[in-house]
Coordinates of C-alpha atoms in Angstrom, one line a residue:
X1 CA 0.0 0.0 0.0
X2 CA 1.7 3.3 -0.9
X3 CA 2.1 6.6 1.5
X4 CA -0.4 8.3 0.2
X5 CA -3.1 5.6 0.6
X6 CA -2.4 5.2 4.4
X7 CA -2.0 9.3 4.9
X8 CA -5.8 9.0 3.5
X9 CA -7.4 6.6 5.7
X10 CA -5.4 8.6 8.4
X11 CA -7.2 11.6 7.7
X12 CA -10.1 9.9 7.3
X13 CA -10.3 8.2 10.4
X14 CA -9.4 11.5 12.4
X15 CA -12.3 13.6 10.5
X16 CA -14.5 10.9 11.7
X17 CA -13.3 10.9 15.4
X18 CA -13.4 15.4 15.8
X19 CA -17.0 15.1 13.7
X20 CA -17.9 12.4 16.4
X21 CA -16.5 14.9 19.2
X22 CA -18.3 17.8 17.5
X23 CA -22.0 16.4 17.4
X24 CA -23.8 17.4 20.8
X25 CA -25.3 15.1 23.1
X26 CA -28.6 14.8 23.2
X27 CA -30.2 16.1 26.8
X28 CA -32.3 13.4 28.9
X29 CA -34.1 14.7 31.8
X30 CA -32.8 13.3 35.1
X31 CA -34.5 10.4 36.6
X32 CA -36.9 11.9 39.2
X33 CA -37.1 9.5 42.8
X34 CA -39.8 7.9 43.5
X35 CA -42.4 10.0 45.8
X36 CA -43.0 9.0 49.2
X37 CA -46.2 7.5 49.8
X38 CA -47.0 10.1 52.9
X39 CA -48.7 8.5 56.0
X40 CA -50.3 9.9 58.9
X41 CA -48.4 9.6 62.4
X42 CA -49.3 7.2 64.0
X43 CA -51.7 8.1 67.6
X44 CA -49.8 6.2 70.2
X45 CA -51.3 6.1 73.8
X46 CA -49.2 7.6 76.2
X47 CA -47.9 5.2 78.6
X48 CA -50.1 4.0 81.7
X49 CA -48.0 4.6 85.4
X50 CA -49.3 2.4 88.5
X51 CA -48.5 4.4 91.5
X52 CA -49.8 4.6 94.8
X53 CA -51.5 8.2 95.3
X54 CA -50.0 10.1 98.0
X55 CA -51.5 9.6 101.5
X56 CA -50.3 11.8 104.6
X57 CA -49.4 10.7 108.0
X58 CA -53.0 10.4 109.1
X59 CA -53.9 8.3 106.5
X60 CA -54.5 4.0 106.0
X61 CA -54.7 3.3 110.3
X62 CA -56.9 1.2 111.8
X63 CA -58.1 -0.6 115.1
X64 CA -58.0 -3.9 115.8
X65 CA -60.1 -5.7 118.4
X66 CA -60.0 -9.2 119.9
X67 CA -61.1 -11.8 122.5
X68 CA -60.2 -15.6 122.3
X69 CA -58.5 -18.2 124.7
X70 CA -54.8 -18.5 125.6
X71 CA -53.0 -21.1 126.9
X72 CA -50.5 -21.8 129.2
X73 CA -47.7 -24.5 127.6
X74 CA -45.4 -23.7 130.6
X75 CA -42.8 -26.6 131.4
X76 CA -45.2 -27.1 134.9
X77 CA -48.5 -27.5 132.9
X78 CA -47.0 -30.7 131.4
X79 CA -49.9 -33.9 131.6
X80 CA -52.4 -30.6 132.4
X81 CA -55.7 -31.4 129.9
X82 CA -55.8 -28.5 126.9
X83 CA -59.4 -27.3 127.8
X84 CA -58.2 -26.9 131.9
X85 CA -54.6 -24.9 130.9
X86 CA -57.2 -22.0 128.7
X87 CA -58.6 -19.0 130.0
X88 CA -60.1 -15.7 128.4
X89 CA -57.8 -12.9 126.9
X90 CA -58.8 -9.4 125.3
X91 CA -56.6 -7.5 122.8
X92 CA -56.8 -4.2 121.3
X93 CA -54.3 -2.6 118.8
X94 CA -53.6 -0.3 116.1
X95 CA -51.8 -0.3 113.3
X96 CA -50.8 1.7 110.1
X97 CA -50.8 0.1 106.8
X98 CA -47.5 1.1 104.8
X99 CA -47.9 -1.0 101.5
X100 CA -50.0 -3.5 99.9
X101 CA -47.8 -6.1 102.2
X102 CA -46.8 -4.3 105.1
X103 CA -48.2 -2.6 108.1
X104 CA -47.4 -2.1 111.7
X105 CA -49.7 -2.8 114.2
X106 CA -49.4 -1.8 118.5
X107 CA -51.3 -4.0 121.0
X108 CA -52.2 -3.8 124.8
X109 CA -54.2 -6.4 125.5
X110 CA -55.3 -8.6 128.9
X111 CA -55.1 -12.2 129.6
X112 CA -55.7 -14.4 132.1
X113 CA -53.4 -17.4 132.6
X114 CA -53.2 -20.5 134.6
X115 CA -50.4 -22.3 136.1
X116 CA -49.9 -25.7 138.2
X117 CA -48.1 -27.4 140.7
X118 CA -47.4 -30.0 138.4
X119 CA -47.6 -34.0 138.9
X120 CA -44.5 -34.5 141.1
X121 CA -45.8 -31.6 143.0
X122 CA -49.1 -33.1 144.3
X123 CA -47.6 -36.2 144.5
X124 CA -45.1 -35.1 147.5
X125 CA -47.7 -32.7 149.2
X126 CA -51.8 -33.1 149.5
X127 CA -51.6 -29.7 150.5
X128 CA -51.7 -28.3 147.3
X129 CA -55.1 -30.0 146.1
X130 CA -55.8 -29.5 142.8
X131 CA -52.6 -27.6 142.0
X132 CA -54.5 -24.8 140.3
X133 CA -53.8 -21.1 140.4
X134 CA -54.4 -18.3 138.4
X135 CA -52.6 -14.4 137.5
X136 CA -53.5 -12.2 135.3
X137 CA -51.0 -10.6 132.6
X138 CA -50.7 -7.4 130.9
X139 CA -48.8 -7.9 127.3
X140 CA -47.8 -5.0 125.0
X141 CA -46.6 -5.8 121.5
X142 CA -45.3 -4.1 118.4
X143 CA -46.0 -6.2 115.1
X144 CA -44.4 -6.5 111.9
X145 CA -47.5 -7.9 109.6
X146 CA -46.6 -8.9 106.1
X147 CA -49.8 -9.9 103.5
X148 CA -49.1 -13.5 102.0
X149 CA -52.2 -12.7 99.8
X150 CA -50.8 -9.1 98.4
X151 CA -47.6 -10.3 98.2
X152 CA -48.2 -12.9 95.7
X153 CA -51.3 -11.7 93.9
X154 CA -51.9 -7.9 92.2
X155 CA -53.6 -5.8 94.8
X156 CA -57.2 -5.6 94.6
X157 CA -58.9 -3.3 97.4
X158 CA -61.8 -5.7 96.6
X159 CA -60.3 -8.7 97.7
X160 CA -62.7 -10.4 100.1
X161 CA -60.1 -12.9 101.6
X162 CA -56.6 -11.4 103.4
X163 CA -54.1 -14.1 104.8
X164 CA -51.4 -12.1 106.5
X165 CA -48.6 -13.2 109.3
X166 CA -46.8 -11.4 111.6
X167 CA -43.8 -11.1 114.0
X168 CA -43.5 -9.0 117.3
X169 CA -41.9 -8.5 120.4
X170 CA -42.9 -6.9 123.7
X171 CA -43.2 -7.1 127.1
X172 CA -45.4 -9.2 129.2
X173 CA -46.3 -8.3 132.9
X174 CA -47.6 -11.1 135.5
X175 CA -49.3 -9.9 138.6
X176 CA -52.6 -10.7 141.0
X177 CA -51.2 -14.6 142.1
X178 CA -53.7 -16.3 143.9
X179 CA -53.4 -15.9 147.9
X180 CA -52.7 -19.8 148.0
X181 CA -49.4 -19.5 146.1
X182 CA -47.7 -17.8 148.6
X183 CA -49.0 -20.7 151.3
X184 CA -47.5 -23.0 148.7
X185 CA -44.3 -21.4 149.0
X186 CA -44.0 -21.6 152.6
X187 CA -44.6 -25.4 152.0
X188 CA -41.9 -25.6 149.9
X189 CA -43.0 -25.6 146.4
X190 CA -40.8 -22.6 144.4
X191 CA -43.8 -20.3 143.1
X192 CA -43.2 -16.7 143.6
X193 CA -46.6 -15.0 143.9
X194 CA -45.1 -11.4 143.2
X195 CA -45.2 -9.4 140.2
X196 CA -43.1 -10.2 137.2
X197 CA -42.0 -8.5 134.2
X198 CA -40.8 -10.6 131.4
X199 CA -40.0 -10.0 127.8
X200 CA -41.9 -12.0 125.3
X201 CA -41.6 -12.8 121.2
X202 CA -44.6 -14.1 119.4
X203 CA -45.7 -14.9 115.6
X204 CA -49.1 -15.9 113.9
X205 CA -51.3 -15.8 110.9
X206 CA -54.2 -13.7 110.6
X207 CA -57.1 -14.2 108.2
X208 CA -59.0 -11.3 107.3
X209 CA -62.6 -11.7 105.4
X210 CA -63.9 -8.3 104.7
X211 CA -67.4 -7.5 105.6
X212 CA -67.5 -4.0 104.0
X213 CA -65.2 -1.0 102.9
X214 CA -64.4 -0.2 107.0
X215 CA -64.6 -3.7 108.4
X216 CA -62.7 -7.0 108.4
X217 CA -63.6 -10.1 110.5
X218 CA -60.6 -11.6 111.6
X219 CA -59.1 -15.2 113.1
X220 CA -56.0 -15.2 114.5
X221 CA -53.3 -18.0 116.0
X222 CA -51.1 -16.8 117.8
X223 CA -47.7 -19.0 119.4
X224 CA -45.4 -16.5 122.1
X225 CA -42.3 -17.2 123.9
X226 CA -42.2 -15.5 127.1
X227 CA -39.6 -14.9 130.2
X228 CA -39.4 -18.8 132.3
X229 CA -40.6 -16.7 135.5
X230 CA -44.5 -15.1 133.8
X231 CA -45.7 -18.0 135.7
X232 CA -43.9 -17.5 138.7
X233 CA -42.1 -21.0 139.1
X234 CA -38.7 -20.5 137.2
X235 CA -37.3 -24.1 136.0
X236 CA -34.0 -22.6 135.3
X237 CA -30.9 -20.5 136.7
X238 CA -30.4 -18.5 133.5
X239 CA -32.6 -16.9 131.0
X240 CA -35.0 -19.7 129.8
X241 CA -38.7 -19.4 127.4
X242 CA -41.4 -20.7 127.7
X243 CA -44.4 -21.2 125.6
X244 CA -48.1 -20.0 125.5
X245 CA -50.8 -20.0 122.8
X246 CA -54.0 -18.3 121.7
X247 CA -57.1 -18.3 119.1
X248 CA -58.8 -15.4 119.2
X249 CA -62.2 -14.1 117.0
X250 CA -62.2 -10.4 116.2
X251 CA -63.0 -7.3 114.0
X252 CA -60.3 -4.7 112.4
X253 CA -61.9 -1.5 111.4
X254 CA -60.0 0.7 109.0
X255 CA -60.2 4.2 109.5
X256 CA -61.2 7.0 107.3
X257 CA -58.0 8.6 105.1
X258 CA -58.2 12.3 104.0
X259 CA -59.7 11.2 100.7
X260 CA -63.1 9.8 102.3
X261 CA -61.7 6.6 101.5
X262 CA -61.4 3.3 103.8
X263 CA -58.6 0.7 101.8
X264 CA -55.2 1.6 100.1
X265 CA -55.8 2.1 96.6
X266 CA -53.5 2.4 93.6
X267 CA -53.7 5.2 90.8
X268 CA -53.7 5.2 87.6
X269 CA -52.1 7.9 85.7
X270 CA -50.5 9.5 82.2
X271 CA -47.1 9.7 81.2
X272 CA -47.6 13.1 81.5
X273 CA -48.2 13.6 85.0
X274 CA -45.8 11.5 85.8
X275 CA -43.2 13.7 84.2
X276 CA -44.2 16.3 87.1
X277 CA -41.6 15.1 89.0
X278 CA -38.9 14.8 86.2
X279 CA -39.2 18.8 84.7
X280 CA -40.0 21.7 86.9
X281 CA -40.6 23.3 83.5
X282 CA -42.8 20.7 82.4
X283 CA -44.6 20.3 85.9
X284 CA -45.3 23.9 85.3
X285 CA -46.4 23.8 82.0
X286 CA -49.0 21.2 82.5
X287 CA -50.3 23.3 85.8
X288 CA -50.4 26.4 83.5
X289 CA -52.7 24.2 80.6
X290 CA -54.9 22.9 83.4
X291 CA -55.5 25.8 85.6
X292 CA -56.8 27.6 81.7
X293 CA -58.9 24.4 80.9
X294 CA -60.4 24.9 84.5
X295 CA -61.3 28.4 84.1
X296 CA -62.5 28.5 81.0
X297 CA -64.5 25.6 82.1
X298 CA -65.8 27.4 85.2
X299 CA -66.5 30.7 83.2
X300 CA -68.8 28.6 80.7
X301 CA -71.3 27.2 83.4
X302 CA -74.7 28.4 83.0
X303 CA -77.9 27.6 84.3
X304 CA -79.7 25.6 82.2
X305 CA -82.3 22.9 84.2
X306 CA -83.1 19.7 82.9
X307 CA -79.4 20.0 80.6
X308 CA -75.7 18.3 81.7
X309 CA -73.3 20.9 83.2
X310 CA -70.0 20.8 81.4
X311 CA -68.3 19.8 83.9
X312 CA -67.8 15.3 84.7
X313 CA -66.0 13.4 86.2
X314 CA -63.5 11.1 84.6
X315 CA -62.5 7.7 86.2
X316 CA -59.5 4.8 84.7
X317 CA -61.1 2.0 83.8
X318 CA -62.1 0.1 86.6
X319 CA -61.2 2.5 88.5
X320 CA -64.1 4.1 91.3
X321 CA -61.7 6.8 93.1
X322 CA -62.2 10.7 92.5
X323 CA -58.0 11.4 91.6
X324 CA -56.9 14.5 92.1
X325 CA -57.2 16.3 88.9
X326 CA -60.8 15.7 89.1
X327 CA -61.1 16.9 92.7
X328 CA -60.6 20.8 90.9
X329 CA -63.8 19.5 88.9
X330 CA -65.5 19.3 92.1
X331 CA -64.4 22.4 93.6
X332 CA -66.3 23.7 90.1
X333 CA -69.2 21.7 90.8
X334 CA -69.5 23.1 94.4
X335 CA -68.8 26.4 93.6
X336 CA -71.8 26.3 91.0
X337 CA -74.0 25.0 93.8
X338 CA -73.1 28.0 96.3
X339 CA -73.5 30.8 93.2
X340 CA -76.7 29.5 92.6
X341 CA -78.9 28.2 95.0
X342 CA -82.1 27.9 92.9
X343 CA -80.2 24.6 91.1
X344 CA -80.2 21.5 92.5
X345 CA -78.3 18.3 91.0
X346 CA -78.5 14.8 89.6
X347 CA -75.8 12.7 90.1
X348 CA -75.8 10.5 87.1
X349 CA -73.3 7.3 87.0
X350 CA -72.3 5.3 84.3
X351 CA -69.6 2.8 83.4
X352 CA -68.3 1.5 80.2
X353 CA -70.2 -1.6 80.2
X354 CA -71.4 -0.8 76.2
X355 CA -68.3 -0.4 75.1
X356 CA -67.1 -4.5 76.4
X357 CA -64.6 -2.1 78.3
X358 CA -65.9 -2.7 82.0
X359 CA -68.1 -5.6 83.7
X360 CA -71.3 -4.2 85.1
X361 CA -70.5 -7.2 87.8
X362 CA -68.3 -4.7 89.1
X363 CA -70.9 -1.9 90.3
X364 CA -68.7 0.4 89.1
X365 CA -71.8 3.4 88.2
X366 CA -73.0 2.8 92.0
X367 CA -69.4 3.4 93.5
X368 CA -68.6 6.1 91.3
X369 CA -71.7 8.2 92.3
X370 CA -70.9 7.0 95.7
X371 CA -67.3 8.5 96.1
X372 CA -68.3 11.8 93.9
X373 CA -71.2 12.3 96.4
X374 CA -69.0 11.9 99.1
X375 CA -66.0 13.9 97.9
X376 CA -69.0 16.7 97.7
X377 CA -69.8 16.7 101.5
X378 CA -66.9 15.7 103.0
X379 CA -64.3 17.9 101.6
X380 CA -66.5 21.1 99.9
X381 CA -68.9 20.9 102.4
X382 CA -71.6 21.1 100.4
X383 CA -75.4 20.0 102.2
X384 CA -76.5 16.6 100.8
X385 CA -80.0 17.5 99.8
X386 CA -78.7 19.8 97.1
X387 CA -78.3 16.4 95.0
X388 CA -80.1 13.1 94.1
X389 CA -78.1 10.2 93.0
X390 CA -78.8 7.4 90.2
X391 CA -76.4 5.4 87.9
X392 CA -77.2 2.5 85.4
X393 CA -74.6 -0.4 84.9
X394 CA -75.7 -0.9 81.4
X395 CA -76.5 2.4 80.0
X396 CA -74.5 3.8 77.6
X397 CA -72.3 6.8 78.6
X398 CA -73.3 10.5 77.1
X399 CA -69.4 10.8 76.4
X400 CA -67.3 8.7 74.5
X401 CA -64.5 7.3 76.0
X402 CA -61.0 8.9 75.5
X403 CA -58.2 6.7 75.7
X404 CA -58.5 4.5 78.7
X405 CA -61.1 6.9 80.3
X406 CA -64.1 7.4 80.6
X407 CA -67.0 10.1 82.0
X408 CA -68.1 8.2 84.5
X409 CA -70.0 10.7 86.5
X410 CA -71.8 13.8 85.5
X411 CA -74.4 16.6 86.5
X412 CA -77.6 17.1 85.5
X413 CA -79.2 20.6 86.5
X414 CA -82.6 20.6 88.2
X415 CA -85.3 23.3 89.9
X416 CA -84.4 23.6 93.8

């Protein structure tokens, strides 16, 4: 191939390549992404907080009142028959209920005992005939009383059966020996008719069947170690026990707390007001939004009979106790009552039995009415014929419930 033919497919090939590099490229649009699908947030209930509600130093006490038979088991009692070593005995305590387990209880109580010369006794001398004398004693306690029941099932204030033991320590004091025992000691036989104070131990288990919100039957067993000389015959030269025992029937009343209430109860609350212990500035937040929902709520009452007020009362499910956000709903409630005295009200009670959301087993309506009638007198003072009650366990609420609450209580305005 000559020069010149390659020198032409040269030039040739590089017109081809700068013509190539000349031609513009075509645009394309870019590739747009794919839209997001949008979705609306999802509504996540806040989180529910179990916690006790706050009680004060005078709150959850009660009183506790028994009589039963106790038993001598004293080292001299030995071959005595069970029914001849009993006598009576009397308690009475009081106590303070801590937790759902524990409480603390103080008792003073009375019992009679009875003690015996023992076999070998009559056996040596005639003189002591039967070998029977009596004393009384005086026993004071402090007891530790733990729930079995509470501590091994949730807590349910409406629990009919309590099984509870306890451990407690105290002092027992012996006195009033029959006038014989000191002629038996001039005989010889080593029983000291004088006064005696011993300490003592005891531990027992209680059950508790509850007759109403204030009252509990109880049956107790009790077994106590006390000082060797209760008795007055000491078996040993050094510090020695011996046994007694008692059954005793009896009643515990629990005492009113500040919120009208009788048993420890457990609240239910938000998230959010839990947080009022986390964030001052959150705590103050939420007090700022519900003091302005409270007052524009106040400022919209009007009177309007036979018509709801806008004011009700909301309760947790299951739940019968007036928290105390919705105390400030009373206060409005009250206050309406004293700014106009021509209006009388019907407490109306409902619970969420339509909506499969609450049993009407529970009488949920009745208690609800119940604690927001009583919440009414005892704390705002206001007189008890300015209102008629009534609740249905089936009827369907006039408020839908929100969440996990519901309007469980509200006000209808009547004619005084």
């Amino acid at each position: 191939m000559g020069m010149k033919k390659i020198y032409f497919i040269f030039m040739l090939l590089a017109f081809s390549v700068v013509s190539i590099a000349q031609e513009p490229k075509k645009w394309k649009a870019p590739k747009r992404p794919k839209p997001i699908k949008w979705e609306a947030p999802r509504q996540v209930a806040p989180e529910v907080i179990d916690v006790w509600r706050p009680y004060h130093v005078s709150d959850n006490w009660m009183m506790d009142f028994y009589g039963g038979w106790s038993m001598s088991m004293a080292e001299n009692m030995a071959g005595r028959g069970v029914i001849k070593m009993g006598m009576p005995m009397f308690d009475l305590g009081i106590g303070r209920q801590f937790s759902k387990v524990w409480s603390t209880r103080l008792t003073l109580g009375y019992r009679r005992q009875k003690g015996w010369a023992s076999k070998e006794a009559l056996a040596v001398s005639e003189q002591l005939g039967d070998g029977d004398y009596t004393f009384g004693m005086a026993a004071l306690y402090v007891d530790q009383m733990m729930s079995f029941t509470n501590l091994f099932c949730p807590y349910n204030e409406r629990r009919k059966l309590d099984v509870q033991m306890f451990v407690g320590a105290g002092l027992n004091y012996s006195f009033g020996f029959d006038d014989k025992t000191k002629r038996w000691s001039r005989l010889g036989y080593p029983v000291d008719g004088s006064d005696h104070m011993n300490l003592a131990i005891r531990g027992g288990l209680q059950l508790l069947w509850k007759v109403n919100e204030s009252a509990d039957i109880v049956l107790q067993g009790t077994g106590t170690m006390v000082g060797d000389s209760h008795n007055g015959v000491k078996h040993s030269g050094t510090f020695a026990l011996e046994p007694y025992a008692e059954v005793a029937l009896g009643v515990r009343i629990h005492l009113m707390d500040h919120y009208g209430d009788y048993r420890y109860y457990k609240v239910r609350r938000w998230e959010a007001t839990a947080l009022r212990t986390a964030d001052k500035r959150v705590a103050e937040l939420l007090d700022n939004e519900k003091l302005k929902e409270y007052q524009d709520r106040e400022a919209s009452e009007v009177v309007a009979f036979g018509e709801l007020m806008k004011t009700r009362i909301s309760f947790y499910v299951d739940r019968v106790f007036v928290n105390d956000y919705q105390m400030e709903n009373l206060r409005i409630v009250a206050d309406f009552l004293k700014k106009n005295p021509d209006v009388n009200l019907l407490i109306k009670g409902y619970c969420g039995a339509s909506e499969k959301s609450e049993s009407p087993d529970m009488h949920l309506a009745e208690r609800r009415v119940e604690s927001v009638k009583k919440a009414l007198v005892r704390h705002y003072n206001v007189d008890v014929s300015r209102f008629e009650t009534w609740f249905d366990e089936k009827a369907t609420p006039p408020f839908p419930m929100k969440g996990e609450w519901i309007d469980g209580v509200v006000f209808m305005m009547r004619k005084r």
